[in-house]
């Protein structure tokens, strides 16, 4: 409706229930401030809004349309496919559009006759609608472009993961790997390379997840493969070169992302372990587990240029039936509905209780238990697991 000093005009109202997030709309109406939500369904004070939960809305922008300090409308944009869609650049476009819409709406009230008012209002609203449609088209094109980039990155990640046939070619080891990203593109890394009998095994976790973390994961994978083919044998030298490469690349990117990374060199039942990551589980034939702390074996990769003084290595010996379990914190820190973590202790119990089976059996038992523990909760972090057993 419209309230004036001498006149009250009541217009037909339209219920917003179920069509928009009421809590967001009410806040904008009350404060006259724009609301920009990076990931509405998971972050911020509006996560419990019924509409946001039902629609699984991610990016939301709600902006007041003001004229001379008076609220005359709202502009609402939503994207339920990607988070962080509405950047500062797009907010400026929306602000410009809102100002034009506000002026157009207010000017339509200045005409003397009803005929002129109706005609001008129709014209102004049509113009505003065209601009909104144009903005929506631009956003749609941008969403398609970003979706294509994510899809390409996702395909690249899966393409470079070790293939089952490659793992079967590794002599004297039964190896199985598993990775499931929390987003379309993950930041976890695992690798099993076999070059002229030199077996290089790696596991890592880039901070965060999403496209940027996924790109850094691909950088690590490419660097490790190139160094192995170049014949770099010393584990500590190998890790330091990987670190220097990632450090300089992230500096060029202008990002502060880094990663934990452990590398293992296997030969004839002996493993040389270097690099800082989660505790390595050394599992003996009967299922007894030794937890190997990697804190003193390396440093976060990509933080500083040279980590040589922080790196060292530890030798592990495997007898037939022994093995190694590598994982990322997406497993141990997975949360159930009460926000309790899965924990390293539970992981060890499941591994030990299923160690009599082959590597595939152990991997399936762990993943099934983790997902059963999480239940209907959304996976908050990438999940990666690598199981190997000495034959």
Tab-separated table of N, CA and C in Angstrom, residues 52 54 59 75 95 109 144 193 243 268 294 299 319 345 351:
chain	number	residue	atom	x	y	z
A	52	UNK	N	15.409	-20.782	2.528
A	52	UNK	CA	16.811	-21.085	2.208
A	52	UNK	C	17.085	-22.570	2.343
A	54	UNK	N	14.801	-25.056	2.163
A	54	UNK	CA	14.043	-25.803	1.162
A	54	UNK	C	14.666	-25.692	-0.222
A	59	UNK	N	24.110	-18.462	-3.201
A	59	UNK	CA	24.379	-17.027	-3.299
A	59	UNK	C	23.057	-16.250	-3.285
A	75	UNK	N	15.130	-5.354	-4.631
A	75	UNK	CA	15.664	-6.145	-5.745
A	75	UNK	C	16.290	-7.404	-5.159
A	95	UNK	N	23.492	-1.877	-7.616
A	95	UNK	CA	23.233	-0.568	-7.017
A	95	UNK	C	22.860	0.457	-8.084
A	109	UNK	N	5.119	9.085	-10.784
A	109	UNK	CA	4.078	9.685	-9.935
A	109	UNK	C	3.890	11.181	-10.180
A	144	UNK	N	27.108	-20.174	-16.347
A	144	UNK	CA	27.432	-21.245	-17.293
A	144	UNK	C	28.935	-21.338	-17.489
A	193	UNK	N	52.719	-43.560	-8.038
A	193	UNK	CA	53.441	-43.548	-9.305
A	193	UNK	C	54.455	-44.685	-9.344
A	243	UNK	N	57.906	-27.986	-2.790
A	243	UNK	CA	57.512	-26.811	-2.001
A	243	UNK	C	57.861	-25.516	-2.716
A	268	UNK	N	60.989	-52.910	-2.157
A	268	UNK	CA	61.265	-54.196	-1.505
A	268	UNK	C	60.852	-54.228	-0.030
A	294	UNK	N	54.026	-37.309	11.804
A	294	UNK	CA	54.820	-36.713	10.724
A	294	UNK	C	55.184	-35.250	10.991
A	299	UNK	N	57.191	-29.580	6.685
A	299	UNK	CA	56.595	-28.278	6.968
A	299	UNK	C	55.458	-28.065	5.975
A	319	UNK	N	56.407	-56.272	6.502
A	319	UNK	CA	56.437	-57.711	6.288
A	319	UNK	C	55.139	-58.099	5.575
A	345	UNK	N	40.708	-42.281	16.533
A	345	UNK	CA	40.508	-43.515	17.302
A	345	UNK	C	39.508	-44.441	16.611
A	351	UNK	N	39.815	-49.891	10.839
A	351	UNK	CA	40.921	-50.474	10.068
A	351	UNK	C	41.382	-51.780	10.699
